[in-house]
Amino acid sequence: MQVVSKYSQIFSIFPHSIKPKIPNFQTLNPKIPNLRINALSSRTFNTSILTKKVLFMGPGVDPEDIKEDMVLPGSNIVVGPYAGDAKIKEVEFVKSSNKVKDCPRNEERGEFAMLGRSNVGKSSLINALVKKKEVALTSKKPGKTQLINHFLVNKSWYIVDLPGYGFANASEAARMDWSSFTKGYFLNRDTLVSVLLLIDASVPPQKIDLDCANWLGRNNIPITFVFTKCDKMKGGKAKRPDQNIRDFIELIRQNYKHQPPWIMTSSVSGLGRDELLLHMSQLRNYWNNE
Ligand code: GDP
């Protein structure tokens, strides 16, 4: 199958050493067979209903045709025919807006909104994606003007840096402010292709992230879970990133009819960068052609 050979080539550029340890879904739900999600061989997947439940089918993917090497390493994402043109050649800062209605208007340009708790690694990930230092210099202090920052990529689509949530010492008023401001963006932005909700994989699931994920799910806002800091291995009894990810996915599972896409990243090692860009390309190309 053509798609498979195309992506086999893409996968083969990644050295084996950056392949992450994949969470074992056996322990997620005892009814789910031991499914290792990785690009190891091209044999046909068992496309049972259980397999489909844990994978995210990229647009245009026929579940009957899935092969293991169509699943992006370190993720549950099946890459389909819309993927391609994932390289970032140029990026320019366009503007900061403090109201949704002030955001750049161009119905042809889809956008990805980056969202997460403060300190989750959002600025680092944006800088790693665009391979430029300090592209994302968002205000990090609670109470400061909340801004939506638009970055134009390849003159054709946007990365949007949204204010972080969950400042440890933010006042109730600042929290409410964040909430109405950002919720307004999600509910009113027609050009939103997907929210990239960043979740720190070096700590156990946090209530504020689960609340945010569940709110987005309830409002049918397309989401990709981007787990950050997957390089961080704590000593002692602390859980490893893959265990935290498994726990998080288990907790949000009930609120989603279909499994949302998720991917492991590290801005320190570069893990997941190219895979995330490929996933974004398939969502974007599908959005453009819809
Ligand atoms: P933001 O507040 O979400 O924009 O977070 P930053 O990008 O400023 O990162 C917060 C802290 O986490 C900084 O100390 C970063 O160096 C650290 N950090 C960010 N990404 C990673 C990562 O992938 N791995 C590790 N180990 N640390 C990270």
GROMACS .gro file of N, CA and C in nm, residues 90-247:
model
  474
   90GLU      N    1   0.942   2.887   0.748
   90GLU     CA    2   0.955   3.022   0.805
   90GLU      C    3   0.841   3.049   0.901
   91VAL      N    4   0.872   3.132   0.997
   91VAL     CA    5   0.769   3.169   1.094
   91VAL      C    6   0.783   3.317   1.126
   92GLU      N    7   0.668   3.385   1.132
   92GLU     CA    8   0.676   3.526   1.171
   92GLU      C    9   0.567   3.558   1.272
   93PHE      N   10   0.604   3.640   1.369
   93PHE     CA   11   0.507   3.685   1.468
   93PHE      C   12   0.413   3.782   1.400
   94VAL      N   13   0.284   3.763   1.416
   94VAL     CA   14   0.188   3.852   1.349
   94VAL      C   15   0.133   3.956   1.445
   95LYS      N   16   0.067   3.910   1.551
   95LYS     CA   17   0.015   4.008   1.647
   95LYS      C   18  -0.029   3.943   1.777
   96SER      N   19  -0.041   4.029   1.878
   96SER     CA   20  -0.100   3.989   2.005
   96SER      C   21  -0.238   4.052   2.013
   97SER      N   22  -0.335   3.974   2.049
   97SER     CA   23  -0.472   4.028   2.057
   97SER      C   24  -0.524   4.004   2.198
   98ASN      N   25  -0.603   4.097   2.248
   98ASN     CA   26  -0.663   4.069   2.378
   98ASN      C   27  -0.812   4.041   2.369
   99LYS      N   28  -0.863   4.033   2.245
   99LYS     CA   29  -1.002   3.990   2.225
   99LYS      C   30  -1.004   3.899   2.103
  100VAL      N   31  -1.097   3.806   2.103
  100VAL     CA   32  -1.105   3.714   1.989
  100VAL      C   33  -1.133   3.794   1.862
  101LYS      N   34  -1.216   3.896   1.875
  101LYS     CA   35  -1.252   3.969   1.752
  101LYS      C   36  -1.133   4.048   1.695
  102ASP      N   37  -1.027   4.066   1.771
  102ASP     CA   38  -0.909   4.136   1.720
  102ASP      C   39  -0.806   4.041   1.655
  103CYS      N   40  -0.831   3.911   1.664
  103CYS     CA   41  -0.734   3.815   1.609
  103CYS      C   42  -0.729   3.829   1.457
  104PRO      N   43  -0.616   3.789   1.394
  104PRO     CA   44  -0.606   3.800   1.249
  104PRO      C   45  -0.723   3.731   1.180
  105ARG      N   46  -0.772   3.794   1.076
  105ARG     CA   47  -0.886   3.736   1.004
  105ARG      C   48  -0.840   3.685   0.869
  106ASN      N   49  -0.851   3.559   0.847
  106ASN     CA   50  -0.824   3.502   0.715
  106ASN      C   51  -0.884   3.362   0.716
  107GLU      N   52  -0.996   3.351   0.650
  107GLU     CA   53  -1.068   3.224   0.661
  107GLU      C   54  -0.996   3.108   0.596
  108GLU      N   55  -0.895   3.139   0.516
  108GLU     CA   56  -0.819   3.033   0.449
  108GLU      C   57  -0.715   2.970   0.541
  109ARG      N   58  -0.682   3.040   0.650
  109ARG     CA   59  -0.570   2.994   0.732
  109ARG      C   60  -0.617   2.925   0.859
  110GLY      N   61  -0.590   2.795   0.865
  110GLY     CA   62  -0.625   2.721   0.985
  110GLY      C   63  -0.525   2.749   1.096
  111GLU      N   64  -0.566   2.724   1.221
  111GLU     CA   65  -0.471   2.748   1.330
  111GLU      C   66  -0.478   2.640   1.438
  112PHE      N   67  -0.364   2.626   1.506
  112PHE     CA   68  -0.351   2.532   1.617
  112PHE      C   69  -0.327   2.614   1.742
  113ALA      N   70  -0.412   2.595   1.842
  113ALA     CA   71  -0.399   2.673   1.965
  113ALA      C   72  -0.325   2.592   2.070
  114MET      N   73  -0.217   2.649   2.122
  114MET     CA   74  -0.138   2.580   2.223
  114MET      C   75  -0.183   2.626   2.361
  115LEU      N   76  -0.221   2.528   2.441
  115LEU     CA   77  -0.279   2.559   2.570
  115LEU      C   78  -0.220   2.469   2.676
  116GLY      N   79  -0.206   2.521   2.797
  116GLY     CA   80  -0.157   2.435   2.905
  116GLY      C   81  -0.136   2.513   3.032
  117ARG      N   82  -0.115   2.438   3.139
  117ARG     CA   83  -0.087   2.498   3.269
  117ARG      C   84   0.043   2.578   3.259
  118SER      N   85   0.055   2.685   3.338
  118SER     CA   86   0.179   2.760   3.332
  118SER      C   87   0.292   2.667   3.374
  119ASN      N   88   0.404   2.678   3.307
  119ASN     CA   89   0.522   2.595   3.336
  119ASN      C   90   0.517   2.455   3.273
  120VAL      N   91   0.415   2.431   3.190
  120VAL     CA   92   0.402   2.297   3.130
  120VAL      C   93   0.510   2.272   3.024
  121GLY      N   94   0.570   2.384   2.976
  121GLY     CA   95   0.671   2.371   2.870
  121GLY      C   96   0.620   2.421   2.736
  122LYS      N   97   0.520   2.510   2.740
  122LYS     CA   98   0.458   2.558   2.616
  122LYS      C   99   0.554   2.642   2.533
  123SER      N  100   0.620   2.738   2.597
  123SER     CA  101   0.714   2.823   2.521
  123SER      C  102   0.826   2.736   2.463
  124SER      N  103   0.876   2.643   2.544
  124SER     CA  104   0.985   2.557   2.497
  124SER      C  105   0.939   2.475   2.377
  125LEU      N  106   0.815   2.424   2.382
  125LEU     CA  107   0.768   2.341   2.271
  125LEU      C  108   0.748   2.425   2.144
  126ILE      N  109   0.692   2.545   2.160
  126ILE     CA  110   0.675   2.630   2.041
  126ILE      C  111   0.811   2.660   1.980
  127ASN      N  112   0.907   2.694   2.064
  127ASN     CA  113   1.041   2.724   2.013
  127ASN      C  114   1.104   2.601   1.946
  128ALA      N  115   1.077   2.483   2.004
  128ALA     CA  116   1.133   2.360   1.945
  128ALA      C  117   1.064   2.329   1.811
  129LEU      N  118   0.934   2.351   1.804
  129LEU     CA  119   0.863   2.323   1.678
  129LEU      C  120   0.914   2.411   1.565
  130VAL      N  121   0.933   2.540   1.595
  130VAL     CA  122   0.973   2.631   1.488
  130VAL      C  123   1.125   2.642   1.477
  131LYS      N  124   1.195   2.571   1.566
  131LYS     CA  125   1.342   2.569   1.568
  131LYS      C  126   1.401   2.709   1.577
  132LYS      N  127   1.339   2.791   1.658
  132LYS     CA  128   1.394   2.924   1.682
  132LYS      C  129   1.387   2.949   1.830
  133LYS      N  130   1.491   3.011   1.882
  133LYS     CA  131   1.488   3.041   2.024
  133LYS      C  132   1.405   3.166   2.048
  134GLU      N  133   1.326   3.161   2.152
  134GLU     CA  134   1.254   3.279   2.199
  134GLU      C  135   1.157   3.336   2.098
  135VAL      N  136   1.096   3.249   2.019
  135VAL     CA  137   0.984   3.296   1.938
  135VAL      C  138   0.868   3.324   2.032
  136ALA      N  139   0.849   3.231   2.124
  136ALA     CA  140   0.737   3.246   2.216
  136ALA      C  141   0.782   3.312   2.345
  137LEU      N  142   0.752   3.437   2.356
  137LEU     CA  143   0.786   3.510   2.478
  137LEU      C  144   0.656   3.562   2.538
  138THR      N  145   0.579   3.470   2.592
  138THR     CA  146   0.450   3.513   2.643
  138THR      C  147   0.465   3.567   2.784
  139SER      N  148   0.370   3.646   2.820
  139SER     CA  149   0.369   3.700   2.956
  139SER      C  150   0.345   3.585   3.053
  140LYS      N  151   0.427   3.575   3.152
  140LYS     CA  152   0.415   3.461   3.242
  140LYS      C  153   0.363   3.500   3.379
  141LYS      N  154   0.333   3.627   3.397
  141LYS     CA  155   0.291   3.666   3.532
  141LYS      C  156   0.140   3.675   3.541
  142PRO      N  157   0.083   3.619   3.650
  142PRO     CA  158  -0.062   3.630   3.666
  142PRO      C  159  -0.102   3.775   3.679
  143GLY      N  160  -0.219   3.808   3.628
  143GLY     CA  161  -0.266   3.945   3.644
  143GLY      C  162  -0.221   4.034   3.530
  144LYS      N  163  -0.120   3.992   3.454
  144LYS     CA  164  -0.077   4.073   3.339
  144LYS      C  165  -0.179   4.056   3.227
  145THR      N  166  -0.176   4.148   3.133
  145THR     CA  167  -0.272   4.141   3.023
  145THR      C  168  -0.265   4.004   2.957
  146GLN      N  169  -0.381   3.944   2.939
  146GLN     CA  170  -0.387   3.814   2.874
  146GLN      C  171  -0.388   3.835   2.724
  147LEU      N  172  -0.301   3.769   2.655
  147LEU     CA  173  -0.292   3.792   2.511
  147LEU      C  174  -0.296   3.662   2.432
  148ILE      N  175  -0.355   3.673   2.314
  148ILE     CA  176  -0.354   3.562   2.219
  148ILE      C  177  -0.248   3.598   2.116
  149ASN      N  178  -0.143   3.520   2.107
  149ASN     CA  179  -0.033   3.553   2.015
  149ASN      C  180  -0.039   3.466   1.891
  150HIS      N  181  -0.044   3.529   1.775
  150HIS     CA  182  -0.049   3.455   1.648
  150HIS      C  183   0.088   3.454   1.580
  151PHE      N  184   0.132   3.335   1.544
  151PHE     CA  185   0.255   3.319   1.465
  151PHE      C  186   0.217   3.257   1.331
  152LEU      N  187   0.258   3.322   1.223
  152LEU     CA  188   0.224   3.272   1.089
  152LEU      C  189   0.336   3.180   1.040
  153VAL      N  190   0.299   3.058   1.003
  153VAL     CA  191   0.398   2.960   0.959
  153VAL      C  192   0.385   2.939   0.808
  154ASN      N  193   0.498   2.941   0.740
  154ASN     CA  194   0.502   2.919   0.594
  154ASN      C  195   0.398   3.003   0.519
  155LYS      N  196   0.368   3.116   0.572
  155LYS     CA  197   0.269   3.208   0.515
  155LYS      C  198   0.132   3.143   0.493
  156SER      N  199   0.106   3.031   0.563
  156SER     CA  200  -0.020   2.964   0.532
  156SER      C  201  -0.102   2.918   0.652
  157TRP      N  202  -0.043   2.903   0.768
  157TRP     CA  203  -0.123   2.860   0.884
  157TRP      C  204  -0.063   2.920   1.011
  158TYR      N  205  -0.142   2.915   1.118
  158TYR     CA  206  -0.097   2.980   1.243
  158TYR      C  207  -0.073   2.881   1.356
  159ILE      N  208   0.030   2.914   1.434
  159ILE     CA  209   0.042   2.858   1.569
  159ILE      C  210  -0.003   2.970   1.661
  160VAL      N  211  -0.093   2.936   1.754
  160VAL     CA  212  -0.146   3.039   1.844
  160VAL      C  213  -0.107   3.005   1.986
  161ASP      N  214  -0.040   3.100   2.048
  161ASP     CA  215   0.005   3.082   2.186
  161ASP      C  216  -0.099   3.146   2.278
  162LEU      N  217  -0.167   3.062   2.354
  162LEU     CA  218  -0.270   3.114   2.445
  162LEU      C  219  -0.212   3.129   2.585
  163PRO      N  220  -0.272   3.215   2.665
  163PRO     CA  221  -0.220   3.232   2.802
  163PRO      C  222  -0.226   3.100   2.879
  164GLY      N  223  -0.126   3.076   2.961
  164GLY     CA  224  -0.125   2.955   3.044
  164GLY      C  225  -0.231   2.967   3.154
  165TYR      N  226  -0.274   2.853   3.205
  165TYR     CA  227  -0.369   2.857   3.317
  165TYR      C  228  -0.307   2.795   3.440
  166GLY      N  229  -0.373   2.818   3.554
  166GLY     CA  230  -0.333   2.748   3.676
  166GLY      C  231  -0.211   2.803   3.746
  167PHE      N  232  -0.196   2.935   3.745
  167PHE     CA  233  -0.087   2.992   3.824
  167PHE      C  234  -0.114   2.960   3.971
  168ALA      N  235  -0.010   2.913   4.038
  168ALA     CA  236  -0.027   2.868   4.176
  168ALA      C  237  -0.090   2.976   4.264
  169ASN      N  238  -0.045   3.101   4.246
  169ASN     CA  239  -0.093   3.204   4.338
  169ASN      C  240  -0.182   3.308   4.271
  170ALA      N  241  -0.249   3.268   4.164
  170ALA     CA  242  -0.338   3.364   4.097
  170ALA      C  243  -0.465   3.384   4.180
  171SER      N  244  -0.517   3.505   4.176
  171SER     CA  245  -0.639   3.533   4.250
  171SER      C  246  -0.757   3.467   4.179
  172GLU      N  247  -0.867   3.457   4.251
  172GLU     CA  248  -0.989   3.401   4.192
  172GLU      C  249  -1.029   3.484   4.070
  173ALA      N  250  -1.016   3.618   4.082
  173ALA     CA  251  -1.055   3.707   3.972
  173ALA      C  252  -0.970   3.680   3.848
  174ALA      N  253  -0.840   3.659   3.869
  174ALA     CA  254  -0.751   3.632   3.755
  174ALA      C  255  -0.788   3.500   3.690
  175ARG      N  256  -0.827   3.402   3.772
  175ARG     CA  257  -0.868   3.272   3.717
  175ARG      C  258  -0.993   3.286   3.632
  176MET      N  259  -1.091   3.362   3.684
  176MET     CA  260  -1.217   3.381   3.611
  176MET      C  261  -1.189   3.451   3.479
  177ASP      N  262  -1.101   3.548   3.486
  177ASP     CA  263  -1.061   3.624   3.368
  177ASP      C  264  -1.008   3.531   3.260
  178TRP      N  265  -0.918   3.443   3.302
  178TRP     CA  266  -0.859   3.348   3.208
  178TRP      C  267  -0.969   3.264   3.145
  179SER      N  268  -1.057   3.220   3.232
  179SER     CA  269  -1.160   3.128   3.190
  179SER      C  270  -1.251   3.190   3.083
  180SER      N  271  -1.305   3.309   3.109
  180SER     CA  272  -1.399   3.365   3.011
  180SER      C  273  -1.325   3.407   2.885
  181PHE      N  274  -1.205   3.459   2.903
  181PHE     CA  275  -1.125   3.503   2.789
  181PHE      C  276  -1.094   3.386   2.694
  182THR      N  277  -1.042   3.278   2.750
  182THR     CA  278  -0.997   3.168   2.665
  182THR      C  279  -1.114   3.086   2.614
  183LYS      N  280  -1.215   3.069   2.697
  183LYS     CA  281  -1.333   2.994   2.651
  183LYS      C  282  -1.397   3.066   2.533
  184GLY      N  283  -1.399   3.199   2.540
  184GLY     CA  284  -1.453   3.278   2.429
  184GLY      C  285  -1.378   3.249   2.300
  185TYR      N  286  -1.249   3.237   2.311
  185TYR     CA  287  -1.168   3.206   2.192
  185TYR      C  288  -1.210   3.071   2.134
  186PHE      N  289  -1.218   2.968   2.218
  186PHE     CA  290  -1.249   2.834   2.167
  186PHE      C  291  -1.386   2.827   2.102
  187LEU      N  292  -1.481   2.897   2.163
  187LEU     CA  293  -1.619   2.884   2.115
  187LEU      C  294  -1.645   2.970   1.992
  188ASN      N  295  -1.558   3.068   1.965
  188ASN     CA  296  -1.587   3.162   1.857
  188ASN      C  297  -1.487   3.164   1.742
  189ARG      N  298  -1.389   3.081   1.747
  189ARG     CA  299  -1.284   3.088   1.646
  189ARG      C  300  -1.308   2.981   1.540
  190ASP      N  301  -1.363   3.023   1.426
  190ASP     CA  302  -1.399   2.926   1.322
  190ASP      C  303  -1.280   2.858   1.258
  191THR      N  304  -1.165   2.924   1.261
  191THR     CA  305  -1.049   2.870   1.190
  191THR      C  306  -0.963   2.777   1.277
  192LEU      N  307  -1.016   2.742   1.394
  192LEU     CA  308  -0.940   2.655   1.484
  192LEU      C  309  -0.940   2.511   1.429
  193VAL      N  310  -0.822   2.462   1.393
  193VAL     CA  311  -0.812   2.323   1.344
  193VAL      C  312  -0.811   2.227   1.462
  194SER      N  313  -0.729   2.258   1.560
  194SER     CA  314  -0.724   2.174   1.680
  194SER      C  315  -0.658   2.250   1.794
  195VAL      N  316  -0.702   2.220   1.914
  195VAL     CA  317  -0.629   2.267   2.032
  195VAL      C  318  -0.520   2.165   2.059
  196LEU      N  319  -0.400   2.211   2.086
  196LEU     CA  320  -0.296   2.121   2.135
  196LEU      C  321  -0.292   2.145   2.286
  197LEU      N  322  -0.349   2.053   2.360
  197LEU     CA  323  -0.350   2.070   2.506
  197LEU      C  324  -0.226   2.003   2.563
  198LEU      N  325  -0.138   2.086   2.620
  198LEU     CA  326  -0.011   2.035   2.671
  198LEU      C  327  -0.029   1.984   2.814
  199ILE      N  328   0.022   1.865   2.837
  199ILE     CA  329   0.010   1.803   2.968
  199ILE      C  330   0.151   1.759   3.011
  200ASP      N  331   0.189   1.800   3.131
  200ASP     CA  332   0.322   1.765   3.183
  200ASP      C  333   0.323   1.617   3.223
  201ALA      N  334   0.400   1.538   3.147
  201ALA     CA  335   0.403   1.392   3.171
  201ALA      C  336   0.494   1.355   3.287
  202SER      N  337   0.564   1.455   3.344
  202SER     CA  338   0.655   1.420   3.453
  202SER      C  339   0.584   1.422   3.588
  203VAL      N  340   0.456   1.459   3.586
  203VAL     CA  341   0.380   1.458   3.712
  203VAL      C  342   0.249   1.380   3.691
  204PRO      N  343   0.191   1.330   3.799
  204PRO     CA  344   0.064   1.257   3.784
  204PRO      C  345  -0.046   1.350   3.734
  205PRO      N  346  -0.156   1.295   3.682
  205PRO     CA  347  -0.265   1.379   3.629
  205PRO      C  348  -0.310   1.484   3.731
  206GLN      N  349  -0.328   1.607   3.682
  206GLN     CA  350  -0.368   1.719   3.768
  206GLN      C  351  -0.513   1.753   3.740
  207LYS      N  352  -0.587   1.786   3.845
  207LYS     CA  353  -0.730   1.813   3.831
  207LYS      C  354  -0.757   1.925   3.730
  208ILE      N  355  -0.676   2.029   3.735
  208ILE     CA  356  -0.702   2.144   3.648
  208ILE      C  357  -0.689   2.106   3.499
  209ASP      N  358  -0.595   2.015   3.468
  209ASP     CA  359  -0.580   1.969   3.329
  209ASP      C  360  -0.698   1.880   3.289
  210LEU      N  361  -0.740   1.795   3.382
  210LEU     CA  362  -0.854   1.708   3.352
  210LEU      C  363  -0.980   1.791   3.331
  211ASP      N  364  -0.998   1.894   3.414
  211ASP     CA  365  -1.116   1.981   3.399
  211ASP      C  366  -1.113   2.049   3.262
  212CYS      N  367  -0.995   2.096   3.223
  212CYS     CA  368  -0.982   2.164   3.095
  212CYS      C  369  -1.012   2.067   2.981
  213ALA      N  370  -0.954   1.947   2.987
  213ALA     CA  371  -0.975   1.846   2.883
  213ALA      C  372  -1.124   1.811   2.873
  214ASN      N  373  -1.186   1.797   2.988
  214ASN     CA  374  -1.327   1.758   2.988
  214ASN      C  375  -1.417   1.869   2.935
  215TRP      N  376  -1.382   1.994   2.967
  215TRP     CA  377  -1.459   2.107   2.915
  215TRP      C  378  -1.449   2.111   2.762
  216LEU      N  379  -1.328   2.094   2.710
  216LEU     CA  380  -1.309   2.096   2.563
  216LEU      C  381  -1.387   1.981   2.499
  217GLY      N  382  -1.382   1.864   2.564
  217GLY     CA  383  -1.453   1.747   2.511
  217GLY      C  384  -1.603   1.771   2.508
  218ARG      N  385  -1.655   1.825   2.618
  218ARG     CA  386  -1.800   1.850   2.626
  218ARG      C  387  -1.844   1.950   2.519
  219ASN      N  388  -1.756   2.042   2.483
  219ASN     CA  389  -1.791   2.144   2.385
  219ASN      C  390  -1.749   2.107   2.242
  220ASN      N  391  -1.713   1.980   2.224
  220ASN     CA  392  -1.678   1.928   2.091
  220ASN      C  393  -1.568   2.006   2.023
  221ILE      N  394  -1.472   2.052   2.100
  221ILE     CA  395  -1.360   2.125   2.041
  221ILE      C  396  -1.249   2.025   2.010
  222PRO      N  397  -1.203   2.022   1.884
  222PRO     CA  398  -1.102   1.922   1.849
  222PRO      C  399  -0.975   1.940   1.933
  223ILE      N  400  -0.922   1.828   1.977
  223ILE     CA  401  -0.810   1.837   2.071
  223ILE      C  402  -0.705   1.733   2.038
  224THR      N  403  -0.579   1.767   2.060
  224THR     CA  404  -0.470   1.670   2.059
  224THR      C  405  -0.399   1.686   2.192
  225PHE      N  406  -0.380   1.577   2.266
  225PHE     CA  407  -0.305   1.584   2.391
  225PHE      C  408  -0.157   1.574   2.358
  226VAL      N  409  -0.082   1.676   2.397
  226VAL     CA  410   0.061   1.675   2.373
  226VAL      C  411   0.129   1.662   2.510
  227PHE      N  412   0.184   1.546   2.536
  227PHE     CA  413   0.252   1.525   2.664
  227PHE      C  414   0.393   1.582   2.656
  228THR      N  415   0.425   1.670   2.750
  228THR     CA  416   0.556   1.737   2.749
  228THR      C  417   0.649   1.673   2.853
  229LYS      N  418   0.776   1.706   2.845
  229LYS     CA  419   0.880   1.665   2.942
  229LYS      C  420   0.891   1.513   2.955
  230CYS      N  421   0.871   1.443   2.843
  230CYS     CA  422   0.874   1.296   2.847
  230CYS      C  423   1.015   1.242   2.869
  231ASP      N  424   1.114   1.329   2.866
  231ASP     CA  425   1.252   1.287   2.897
  231ASP      C  426   1.276   1.278   3.047
  232LYS      N  427   1.186   1.334   3.126
  232LYS     CA  428   1.213   1.348   3.270
  232LYS      C  429   1.185   1.220   3.345
  233MET      N  430   1.289   1.158   3.391
  233MET     CA  431   1.275   1.036   3.470
  233MET      C  432   1.310   1.069   3.613
  234LYS      N  433   1.213   1.062   3.700
  234LYS     CA  434   1.243   1.090   3.840
  234LYS      C  435   1.288   0.962   3.908
  235GLY      N  436   1.373   0.979   4.007
  235GLY     CA  437   1.417   0.860   4.080
  235GLY      C  438   1.313   0.820   4.183
  236GLY      N  439   1.343   0.723   4.262
  236GLY     CA  440   1.256   0.683   4.373
  236GLY      C  441   1.123   0.627   4.327
  237LYS      N  442   1.021   0.662   4.405
  237LYS     CA  443   0.891   0.600   4.380
  237LYS      C  444   0.806   0.678   4.280
  238ALA      N  445   0.854   0.794   4.235
  238ALA     CA  446   0.773   0.876   4.144
  238ALA      C  447   0.744   0.798   4.017
  239LYS      N  448   0.626   0.823   3.962
  239LYS     CA  449   0.587   0.749   3.841
  239LYS      C  450   0.661   0.803   3.720
  240ARG      N  451   0.682   0.715   3.624
  240ARG     CA  452   0.750   0.753   3.500
  240ARG      C  453   0.649   0.820   3.408
  241PRO      N  454   0.701   0.900   3.309
  241PRO     CA  455   0.609   0.968   3.218
  241PRO      C  456   0.507   0.874   3.154
  242ASP      N  457   0.550   0.754   3.111
  242ASP     CA  458   0.453   0.668   3.042
  242ASP      C  459   0.342   0.621   3.136
  243GLN      N  460   0.375   0.607   3.263
  243GLN     CA  461   0.270   0.568   3.360
  243GLN      C  462   0.173   0.684   3.384
  244ASN      N  463   0.230   0.806   3.393
  244ASN     CA  464   0.144   0.923   3.411
  244ASN      C  465   0.051   0.942   3.292
  245ILE      N  466   0.105   0.917   3.173
  245ILE     CA  467   0.025   0.932   3.051
  245ILE      C  468  -0.089   0.831   3.049
  246ARG      N  469  -0.054   0.709   3.084
  246ARG     CA  470  -0.156   0.603   3.087
  246ARG      C  471  -0.268   0.639   3.186
  247ASP      N  472  -0.228   0.690   3.303
  247ASP     CA  473  -0.328   0.728   3.404
  247ASP      C  474  -0.415   0.842   3.351
   0.00000   0.00000   0.00000
